[in-house]
């Protein structure tokens, strides 16, 4: 899929900063500085749109309405005003998220990536996270091509982590997904199951990280 | 024209007009009564022997003005008027008496039209003529004509004197009677003028009439206007204070930031090789500056309103992630592991998006800002809509017990809350407390296992 990102921002210094950081992050940014120019663009030509609200020509909210009428492309609002009404209106009109100014470029990239990484909560037959592949239909798991023999609880834990690839998953969520939340011992046994899972993952166990204060995360690995 | 003069003149003119109308009506009534009395007298006289005398000597009837008969007539015929003169005619309006005048054609037309009595008056109102058809048709005395002095005219120059005198009296009385009213109106006018000139004096008019009601209405308006003015003045003062405080609060981190930048410049000029960490304080300070402005904005909004100005459904999962993403750049530079955990299920909360985001941002920012390098911060949202818990856990220096309780005291406003405190206990945490209270969220501060601060937000705070 194309990595093109449309930036609609009239401020030259800020726009250039955003363009540079998008390019560094591997995206192909397309920068438009005027609301009227942005009207004629096809939203589906982009993977995501970063939209400022206070624009010369067409107002950002009107552009958002226009884009939403034609497309489901993720739209992230850049809001200079710390105004609740504007944010709520933007979200109600179909924006996926907003970032208020001032912001660090990393924050904007993190929000863009969060928008692009929509959690896939169900329906996939195969989940792939780095070297780990889970076949949900056959209930089979491979790590670096090697088939693993997992217990039903371990499989559920790994699946719950894989569904939120790259995100920290709380202990409570894992207990709820794979164990009996009513039993007090479940929280303690979770660590035991994770330990066994790590042993079975072998070299790929580094993908299964402990997250301080939260729980665990299954990352893509290096 | 002054109120009192207008009132007196109006009453005087009205009095004259009413008196004239009454005089005219009375004159009309007298005239009618006079005709009826004459007709009755004629019939009475003819029936009580007049007919036989008339028919016996029609050529000489009535004899010499009929004074005796008239005196015996009906009482009404005697009235204030002189005795009438009688003339007899047959059914064809002819008289045998040569002294009788020709029958007036106007009266004849009226009798021919079927009336039993007809009357006419001269234009000068000096003489009245009344024709009466007798109950019999035959003979020389079937119709009797009476001539009498007419009723006085309803208007004459002399009549003007009493109404004018009365009107004069009315005007004088009105002038005196209007005095207190005019005085009260003047008093009210003076009060309103003083109000316009900026006086705080209460408007009061004694009594319970319309003027007193008008005074009360003015007083009510005065109070409303003064309340609005007071509110405007208070807002103006608040705005001035806000600008002054904001300028002061922003100048401080700005000065620190400038200091960092100048120091960097000097180190570079001195040929020193700087690593990435050297820039971290500047970045932190610039971020603090941004969050300070947001906090001041939130504080101004909290001070300006009771409760919440906005009440929307908020996606808490997204909000938590957004807040953490905002703090990640600083955490990364400080080498602090900042992690977030949200449930798969959507957790929704009702409230003001900006205020909640600001409050949560303050918690996460404090956890990062006051943590040591290599420390950890975890933001964990768990549960579901209506039964969720949000924890901001850090392994930093924490807050001593005695200070922890103080943070949860009712909102501290003013200069104390604005001061930058060592553990982020200044404006930021007070905003968190205030926002939590307005959203009916329970806010708990406790020590993290192994050291540090854990802040827990959950629904269900007692108000």
XYZ file of C-alpha atoms in Angstrom:
685
model
C 0.000 0.000 0.000
C 1.092 3.533 -0.754
C 2.870 5.416 2.007
C 1.629 8.794 0.827
C 0.505 11.188 3.523
C -1.262 14.443 2.759
C -0.360 17.375 4.993
C -2.683 20.394 4.823
C -0.916 23.110 6.844
C -0.469 26.780 6.019
C 2.416 27.561 8.380
C 5.650 27.207 6.409
C 8.020 26.520 9.328
C 5.748 23.986 11.018
C 4.817 22.372 7.708
C 8.475 21.922 6.743
C 9.229 20.378 10.146
C 6.366 17.902 9.774
C 7.339 17.068 6.193
C 10.939 16.369 7.258
C 9.925 14.092 10.110
C 7.401 12.239 7.908
C 10.075 11.684 5.275
C 12.523 10.460 7.904
C 9.919 8.005 9.160
C 9.643 6.518 5.665
C 6.442 8.202 4.502
C 5.943 10.055 1.238
C 4.500 13.379 2.307
C 2.520 15.704 0.039
C 2.179 19.216 1.407
C -0.641 21.602 0.528
C -0.741 25.044 2.144
C -4.127 26.321 1.059
C -7.594 24.994 1.942
C -8.911 25.662 -1.549
C -6.058 23.665 -3.141
C -6.764 20.779 -0.779
C -10.417 20.665 -1.884
C -9.576 19.318 -5.319
C -7.440 16.415 -4.033
C -8.736 12.843 -3.892
C -8.515 11.583 -0.295
C -8.244 7.962 -1.400
C -4.897 8.742 -3.054
C -3.419 8.945 0.458
C -2.946 6.550 3.321
C -3.629 9.263 5.896
C -4.386 12.986 5.954
C -2.970 15.443 8.519
C -5.293 18.434 8.521
C -4.838 21.846 10.110
C -8.089 23.661 10.934
C -7.248 27.341 10.530
C -6.466 27.452 6.843
C -6.622 30.145 4.188
C -9.383 29.397 1.689
C -11.523 26.510 2.789
C -11.780 25.940 6.554
C -10.354 22.644 7.831
C -13.701 21.366 9.163
C -15.277 21.859 5.730
C -12.439 19.919 4.137
C -12.939 17.147 6.685
C -16.641 16.966 5.851
C -15.816 16.869 2.169
C -13.224 14.091 2.578
C -15.481 12.032 4.830
C -18.301 12.201 2.291
C -16.086 10.384 -0.232
C -13.605 8.331 1.724
C -12.734 6.431 4.896
C -9.072 7.473 4.827
C -7.789 8.213 8.377
C -7.747 11.944 9.133
C -5.696 13.442 11.954
C -6.491 17.011 12.961
C -3.767 19.472 13.939
C -5.475 21.869 16.314
C -3.849 25.138 17.331
C -6.766 25.986 19.568
C -7.260 24.201 22.859
C -10.978 24.335 22.325
C -13.155 21.394 23.375
C -15.950 22.291 20.975
C -13.568 22.186 17.992
C -12.086 18.833 18.996
C -15.466 17.249 19.623
C -16.840 18.620 16.386
C -13.814 17.294 14.493
C -14.216 13.811 15.991
C -17.944 13.861 15.334
C -17.325 14.795 11.715
C -15.230 11.662 11.388
C -11.661 12.666 12.274
C -9.739 9.712 13.694
C -7.643 11.725 16.126
C -6.224 15.156 16.822
C -2.943 16.602 18.017
C -2.825 19.992 19.712
C -0.046 22.479 19.078
C 2.660 22.757 20.256
C 3.758 19.185 19.689
C 6.950 17.246 19.224
C 7.360 15.646 15.781
C 7.653 12.273 17.525
C 4.224 12.757 19.057
C 2.699 13.413 15.653
C 4.415 10.319 14.213
C 3.187 8.211 17.123
C -0.395 9.384 16.532
C -0.073 8.756 12.781
C 1.202 5.253 13.430
C -1.588 4.646 15.954
C -4.138 5.696 13.337
C -2.607 3.405 10.742
C -2.302 0.530 13.204
C -5.954 -0.179 13.723
C -6.252 -3.149 16.108
C -7.435 -6.225 14.362
C -9.534 -7.798 17.041
C -11.082 -10.716 15.257
C -11.621 -12.494 12.002
C -7.982 -12.992 10.936
C -7.053 -16.585 10.374
C -3.336 -15.877 10.597
C -1.559 -13.509 12.942
C 2.059 -12.683 12.091
C 4.277 -10.857 14.587
C 7.908 -10.887 13.567
C 9.049 -14.499 13.503
C 5.937 -15.764 15.273
C 3.006 -16.967 13.170
C -0.296 -18.064 14.698
C -2.773 -20.038 12.589
C -6.024 -19.474 14.420
C -8.049 -21.950 12.387
C -5.661 -24.841 12.928
C -4.548 -23.526 16.344
C -0.931 -23.949 15.333
C 2.030 -21.710 16.180
C 5.425 -21.469 14.567
C 8.443 -19.460 15.674
C 11.129 -18.877 13.041
C 9.458 -21.703 11.124
C 9.586 -24.195 13.984
C 6.246 -25.598 15.132
C 5.587 -25.071 18.829
C 3.536 -27.281 21.056
C 1.489 -24.887 23.197
C -1.159 -25.564 25.794
C -4.599 -23.990 25.167
C -3.859 -21.306 27.839
C -0.479 -20.434 26.309
C -2.076 -20.213 22.859
C -4.773 -17.854 24.179
C -2.168 -15.663 25.875
C -0.020 -15.490 22.745
C -3.087 -14.772 20.582
C -4.237 -11.954 22.898
C -0.765 -10.409 22.691
C -0.513 -10.881 18.921
C -3.883 -9.234 18.328
C -2.471 -6.037 19.879
C 0.882 -6.325 18.152
C 3.379 -3.822 19.530
C 1.067 -2.605 22.303
C 1.373 -3.306 26.009
C -1.383 -5.638 27.217
C -2.368 -5.535 30.859
C -2.175 -8.581 33.114
C -5.907 -8.251 33.722
C -6.628 -8.379 30.013
C -4.461 -11.499 29.604
C -6.076 -13.192 32.598
C -9.485 -12.396 31.178
C -8.532 -13.709 27.750
C -6.857 -16.956 28.808
C -7.523 -17.731 32.462
C -10.314 -17.586 35.000
C -10.540 -13.971 36.225
C -12.636 -15.078 39.217
C -9.731 -16.989 40.730
C -7.174 -15.000 42.684
C -4.450 -17.473 41.723
C -4.911 -16.660 38.027
C -2.736 -13.525 38.246
C 0.120 -15.485 39.779
C -0.211 -18.353 37.320
C -0.095 -15.895 34.422
C 3.616 -15.302 35.098
C 4.187 -19.069 35.115
C 2.440 -19.444 31.742
C 4.470 -16.575 30.303
C 7.661 -18.138 31.584
C 6.808 -21.451 29.892
C 5.838 -19.622 26.710
C 9.212 -17.864 26.643
C 11.003 -21.176 27.050
C 9.018 -22.651 24.142
C 9.670 -19.564 21.955
C 13.399 -20.051 22.417
C 15.391 -17.459 20.471
C 12.225 -15.595 19.594
C 11.344 -15.140 23.287
C 12.880 -11.659 23.058
C 9.758 -10.611 21.149
C 7.722 -11.237 24.295
C 8.617 -8.293 26.505
C 7.696 -7.535 30.091
C 6.263 -4.044 30.375
C 6.879 -2.403 33.738
C 3.685 -1.649 35.632
C 1.419 -3.000 32.883
C 2.014 -6.560 31.725
C 3.465 -7.871 28.489
C 3.940 -6.946 24.869
C 4.579 -8.938 21.718
C 6.798 -6.843 19.503
C 7.992 -7.357 15.948
C 11.512 -7.879 17.235
C 14.609 -6.564 15.545
C -46.672 71.831 29.070
C -46.148 70.748 32.669
C -48.060 67.794 34.002
C -49.968 69.866 36.588
C -51.122 72.493 34.067
C -52.114 69.863 31.582
C -54.093 67.974 34.229
C -55.918 71.141 35.466
C -56.771 72.322 31.960
C -57.979 68.902 30.929
C -60.242 68.685 33.956
C -61.544 72.277 33.384
C -62.379 71.646 29.727
C -63.988 68.327 30.589
C -66.108 70.001 33.285
C -67.375 72.735 30.909
C -68.186 70.154 28.240
C -70.069 67.957 30.708
C -72.046 70.893 32.103
C -73.074 72.013 28.625
C -74.147 68.547 27.680
C -76.215 68.281 30.842
C -77.822 71.716 30.164
C -78.768 70.710 26.652
C -80.253 67.398 27.827
C -82.221 69.136 30.558
C -83.598 71.704 28.077
C -84.772 68.930 25.772
C -86.471 67.199 28.622
C -88.210 70.410 29.760
C -89.448 71.104 26.266
C -91.038 67.710 25.987
C -92.624 67.994 29.415
C -94.070 71.407 28.433
C -95.757 70.013 25.285
C -97.208 67.077 27.220
C -98.540 69.402 29.938
C -100.189 71.731 27.399
C -101.820 68.859 25.538
C -103.112 67.392 28.754
C -104.462 70.777 29.840
C -106.296 71.190 26.517
C -108.012 67.815 26.704
C -108.866 68.331 30.355
C -110.375 71.744 29.714
C -112.515 70.582 26.756
C -113.769 67.507 28.570
C -114.680 69.419 31.668
C -117.245 71.627 29.979
C -115.138 73.437 27.474
C -116.507 71.378 24.590
C -120.138 72.286 25.249
C -119.302 75.931 25.659
C -117.214 75.928 22.551
C -119.809 74.167 20.449
C -122.519 76.483 21.816
C -120.619 79.638 20.826
C -117.906 78.675 18.380
C -117.656 82.185 17.015
C -116.615 83.661 20.357
C -114.842 80.750 22.061
C -112.702 81.066 23.957
C -113.872 83.986 25.902
C -111.174 86.452 26.863
C -108.037 84.234 27.327
C -109.922 81.611 29.436
C -108.073 82.580 32.589
C -110.560 81.018 34.969
C -110.640 77.641 33.178
C -106.940 77.464 32.915
C -106.520 78.067 36.587
C -108.717 75.082 37.217
C -106.805 72.997 34.735
C -104.191 70.389 35.426
C -101.372 71.345 37.774
C -98.811 70.922 35.098
C -100.433 73.581 33.001
C -99.971 76.066 35.783
C -96.158 75.546 36.054
C -93.632 78.315 35.765
C -94.981 79.438 32.367
C -97.750 82.075 31.596
C -101.253 80.790 30.752
C -101.675 79.487 27.209
C -104.258 80.808 24.716
C -106.794 78.373 23.237
C -108.276 78.313 19.728
C -110.870 75.827 18.450
C -111.046 74.336 14.924
C -113.163 71.740 13.211
C -111.787 68.531 11.780
C -110.744 70.404 8.632
C -108.741 72.937 10.655
C -111.213 75.782 10.106
C -112.248 78.042 12.965
C -115.593 79.775 13.387
C -113.982 82.393 15.581
C -112.597 85.168 13.357
C -110.004 85.997 16.017
C -108.428 82.563 15.659
C -105.172 82.452 13.653
C -104.951 80.231 10.572
C -104.028 76.702 11.552
C -100.238 76.257 11.206
C -99.543 74.001 8.177
C -96.679 72.219 9.911
C -98.950 71.122 12.760
C -101.626 70.129 10.263
C -99.203 67.807 8.486
C -98.278 66.142 11.721
C -101.917 65.591 12.757
C -102.774 64.320 9.266
C -99.939 61.844 9.653
C -101.951 60.249 12.460
C -100.510 61.978 15.530
C -102.949 63.210 18.205
C -100.577 65.918 19.373
C -98.315 68.134 17.277
C -96.056 70.907 18.418
C -93.740 73.545 17.062
C -91.583 76.265 18.446
C -90.379 79.500 16.957
C -86.716 79.761 16.206
C -86.275 82.235 19.030
C -87.887 79.827 21.463
C -90.286 82.566 22.476
C -93.569 80.870 21.544
C -94.751 77.297 21.539
C -97.742 76.058 19.560
C -99.383 72.785 20.408
C -102.243 71.250 18.414
C -104.350 68.552 20.041
C -106.884 66.369 18.278
C -109.863 65.851 20.573
C -111.341 62.408 21.131
C -114.301 63.468 18.879
C -114.189 64.294 15.154
C -117.366 66.241 14.566
C -118.253 69.795 15.494
C -116.383 73.063 15.405
C -114.169 72.129 18.370
C -112.531 68.894 17.157
C -109.000 70.322 17.183
C -107.630 72.735 19.741
C -104.595 74.923 19.164
C -102.707 76.245 22.162
C -100.256 79.099 22.045
C -98.007 79.622 24.980
C -94.749 81.144 25.833
C -92.126 78.593 24.868
C -89.541 77.021 27.156
C -86.374 79.118 27.577
C -83.659 78.427 24.987
C -81.176 75.838 26.186
C -78.252 78.171 25.631
C -77.732 81.806 26.452
C -74.743 83.957 27.304
C -75.713 84.014 30.940
C -75.560 80.255 31.067
C -71.805 80.414 30.497
C -71.110 81.910 33.878
C -71.918 78.957 36.213
C -70.039 76.313 34.160
C -67.030 78.573 33.829
C -67.063 79.253 37.519
C -67.293 75.563 38.258
C -64.515 74.840 35.754
C -62.354 77.439 37.405
C -62.925 75.840 40.767
C -62.086 72.423 39.274
C -58.868 73.775 37.756
C -57.763 75.303 41.028
C -58.618 72.112 42.931
C -56.774 70.041 40.298
C -53.714 72.259 40.541
C -53.574 71.719 44.274
C -54.443 68.037 44.115
C -51.790 67.334 41.449
C -49.105 68.891 43.622
C -48.112 65.699 45.542
C -48.204 63.610 42.370
C -45.981 66.065 40.559
C -43.628 66.216 43.512
C -43.228 62.422 43.540
C -42.670 62.309 39.800
C -39.984 64.995 40.198
C -38.409 62.981 43.014
C -38.344 59.898 40.775
C -36.856 61.925 37.912
C -34.097 63.189 40.182
C -33.296 59.670 41.415
C -33.071 58.342 37.851
C -30.853 61.294 36.866
C -28.539 60.553 39.800
C -28.458 56.876 38.792
C -27.442 57.928 35.287
C -24.668 60.025 36.825
C -23.292 56.914 38.548
C -24.911 57.132 41.986
C -25.505 53.920 43.971
C -28.466 55.450 45.781
C -31.583 53.313 46.019
C -34.635 54.525 44.077
C -37.625 54.716 46.401
C -41.045 56.346 45.889
C -43.538 56.115 48.738
C -47.105 54.882 48.299
C -48.726 52.020 46.467
C -49.980 53.687 43.302
C -48.678 53.577 39.742
C -45.914 56.079 40.479
C -44.661 53.881 43.318
C -44.799 50.885 40.937
C -42.811 52.861 38.384
C -40.272 53.669 41.096
C -40.061 49.978 42.060
C -39.550 49.025 38.399
C -36.720 51.558 38.132
C -35.179 50.193 41.336
C -35.364 46.631 40.025
C -33.713 47.695 36.762
C -31.063 49.595 38.750
C -30.241 46.465 40.754
C -30.050 44.286 37.625
C -27.822 46.789 35.823
C -25.555 47.127 38.852
C -25.266 43.344 39.207
C -24.319 43.069 35.533
C -21.835 45.888 35.916
C -20.301 44.209 38.967
C -20.012 40.941 37.036
C -18.393 42.733 34.096
C -15.969 44.503 36.418
C -15.102 41.199 38.113
C -14.489 39.583 34.737
C -12.358 42.483 33.680
C -10.293 42.210 36.857
C -10.026 38.424 36.396
C -8.908 38.887 32.802
C -6.353 41.492 33.828
C -5.077 39.177 36.580
C -5.004 36.267 34.166
C -2.920 38.205 31.682
C -0.611 39.478 34.420
C -0.202 36.014 35.985
C 0.237 34.340 32.632
C 2.916 36.811 31.656
C 4.699 36.214 34.952
C 4.345 32.428 34.799
C 5.495 32.219 31.219
C 8.432 34.543 31.712
C 9.966 32.233 34.293
C 10.402 29.068 32.157
C 11.171 31.299 29.180
C 14.061 32.810 31.119
C 15.241 29.336 32.118
C 15.010 28.202 28.485
C 16.991 31.231 27.341
C 19.579 30.438 30.011
C 19.938 26.861 28.716
C 20.260 28.024 25.132
C 22.818 30.705 25.968
C 24.790 28.140 27.961
C 24.737 25.746 24.997
C 25.874 28.526 22.687
C 28.770 29.384 25.030
C 29.817 25.749 25.316
C 29.776 25.355 21.533
C 31.742 28.584 21.140
C 34.266 27.254 23.643
C 34.791 24.300 21.315
C 33.113 21.780 23.561
C 31.575 18.749 21.864
C 28.004 18.347 23.022
C 26.073 15.128 23.137
C 22.325 14.761 22.651
C 21.681 14.896 26.386
C 22.879 18.483 26.536
C 19.762 19.656 24.741
C 17.347 17.736 26.990
C 16.869 20.521 29.604
C 15.947 22.975 26.864
C 13.446 20.578 25.374
C 11.994 19.859 28.794
C 11.653 23.547 29.515
C 9.932 24.236 26.183
C 7.556 21.384 26.872
C 6.921 22.745 30.339
C 6.162 26.119 28.769
C 3.569 24.578 26.475
C 1.937 22.579 29.253
C 1.978 25.640 31.519
C 0.005 27.602 28.955
C -2.473 24.743 28.661
C -2.734 24.588 32.452
C -3.275 28.323 32.776
C -5.944 28.065 30.122
C -7.590 25.191 31.989
C -7.329 27.073 35.305
C -8.982 30.134 33.760
C -11.761 27.934 32.415
C -12.242 26.227 35.781
C -12.353 29.556 37.573
C -14.847 30.974 35.083
C -17.393 28.150 35.366
C -19.042 25.986 37.955
C -19.415 22.367 36.842
C -18.600 21.576 33.233
C -19.072 23.783 30.195
C -18.963 20.770 27.842
C -20.408 17.351 28.403
C -19.508 14.910 25.663
C -18.953 11.189 25.336
C -15.214 10.630 25.315
C -13.268 7.599 24.095
C -11.003 7.114 27.110
C -8.804 4.483 25.416
C -7.896 6.925 22.668
C -7.496 9.781 25.123
C -5.064 7.815 27.288
C -2.986 6.762 24.272
C -2.918 10.302 22.972
C -1.730 11.712 26.288
C 1.015 9.111 26.564
C 2.153 9.691 22.972
C 2.428 13.391 23.816
C 4.826 12.701 26.676
C 6.841 10.010 24.915
C 9.378 12.314 23.227
C 10.463 13.758 26.575
C 10.422 10.343 28.248
C 12.599 8.908 25.493
C 15.120 11.736 25.810
C 15.206 11.265 29.579
C 15.560 7.514 29.070
C 12.396 6.811 30.974
C 10.303 3.841 29.898
C 6.823 5.250 29.363
C 4.271 2.564 28.559
C 0.540 2.520 28.085
C -1.972 -0.292 28.438
C -5.595 0.037 27.379
C -8.247 -2.681 27.137
C -9.661 -3.969 23.853
C -13.136 -2.906 24.913
C -13.991 0.734 24.438
C -14.185 2.671 27.709
C -16.372 5.746 27.454
C -16.710 8.576 29.904
C -18.933 11.645 29.940
C -17.175 14.953 30.388
C -15.131 17.812 29.060
C -12.540 16.448 26.657
C -10.040 19.296 26.997
C -10.162 19.352 30.790
C -9.828 15.573 31.112
C -6.976 15.525 28.635
C -5.255 18.338 30.506
C -5.698 16.587 33.867
C -4.435 13.258 32.598
C -1.608 15.027 30.751
C -0.552 16.668 34.008
C -0.411 13.294 35.773
C 1.691 11.664 33.064
C 3.892 14.711 32.629
C 4.613 14.882 36.363
C 5.417 11.162 36.427
C 7.930 11.632 33.604
C 9.283 15.019 34.610
C 10.096 14.145 38.201
C 11.397 10.660 37.503
C 15.045 9.770 37.291
C 16.794 8.682 34.146
C 16.219 4.972 33.646
C 12.933 5.152 35.563
C 9.557 3.740 34.566
C 6.110 5.210 34.048
C 3.099 3.047 33.241
C -0.350 4.342 32.351
C -2.928 1.601 32.686
C -6.581 1.818 31.789
C -8.611 -1.230 32.770
C -12.234 -2.264 33.193
C -15.157 -1.044 31.151
C -17.467 1.956 30.739
C -18.848 2.874 34.151
C -16.424 0.591 35.995
C -12.974 1.591 34.857
C -9.731 2.423 36.628
C -6.931 4.548 35.330
C -3.557 4.247 37.022
C -0.491 6.391 36.426
C 2.319 4.480 38.078
C 5.895 5.681 38.411
C 8.988 4.612 40.302
C 10.205 8.164 40.846
C 10.755 10.017 44.131
C 7.033 10.022 45.029
C 5.284 12.557 47.244
C 5.623 12.513 51.050
C 2.506 11.455 52.993
C 1.805 14.870 54.478
C 1.935 16.585 51.090
C -0.134 13.889 49.416
C -3.158 14.773 51.537
C -2.719 18.452 50.785
C -2.966 17.860 47.065
C -6.422 16.411 47.570
C -7.667 19.350 49.590
C -10.373 21.504 48.011
C -9.005 23.437 45.107
C -6.361 25.966 46.094
C -6.491 28.949 43.851
C -4.459 32.059 43.410
C -0.765 32.621 43.672
C 0.063 29.580 45.816
C -1.277 27.125 43.285
C 0.656 28.782 40.494
C 4.059 28.425 42.116
C 6.285 25.777 40.618
C 6.629 23.089 43.257
C 9.352 20.470 43.344
C 7.058 17.467 42.864
C 4.664 18.911 40.374
C 2.302 19.778 43.183
C 1.592 23.274 41.915
C -1.090 24.256 39.466
C -0.984 20.931 37.613
C -2.176 18.651 40.427
C -4.748 21.160 41.614
C -6.201 21.152 38.140
C -6.255 17.339 38.238
C -8.117 17.449 41.554
C -10.573 20.077 40.368
C -11.247 18.307 37.073
C -11.694 14.948 38.851
C -14.164 16.528 41.246
C -16.212 18.057 38.450
C -16.317 14.690 36.678
C -17.175 12.924 39.949
C -14.010 10.883 39.697
C -12.263 9.484 42.727
C -8.617 10.560 42.873
C -6.226 8.553 45.015
C -2.521 9.035 45.525
C -0.562 6.157 46.970
C 2.962 4.867 47.078
C 4.016 2.476 44.348
C 5.250 -0.926 45.511
C 8.985 -0.506 45.674
C 8.778 3.311 45.765
C 7.280 6.013 43.609
C 3.831 7.473 43.149
C 0.691 5.800 41.862
C -2.245 8.017 41.009
C -5.586 6.280 40.541
C -8.623 7.781 38.879
C -11.947 5.981 38.881
C -15.633 6.902 38.689
C -17.804 7.252 41.776
C -16.521 10.210 43.779
C -18.860 11.485 46.491
C -19.742 15.103 45.965
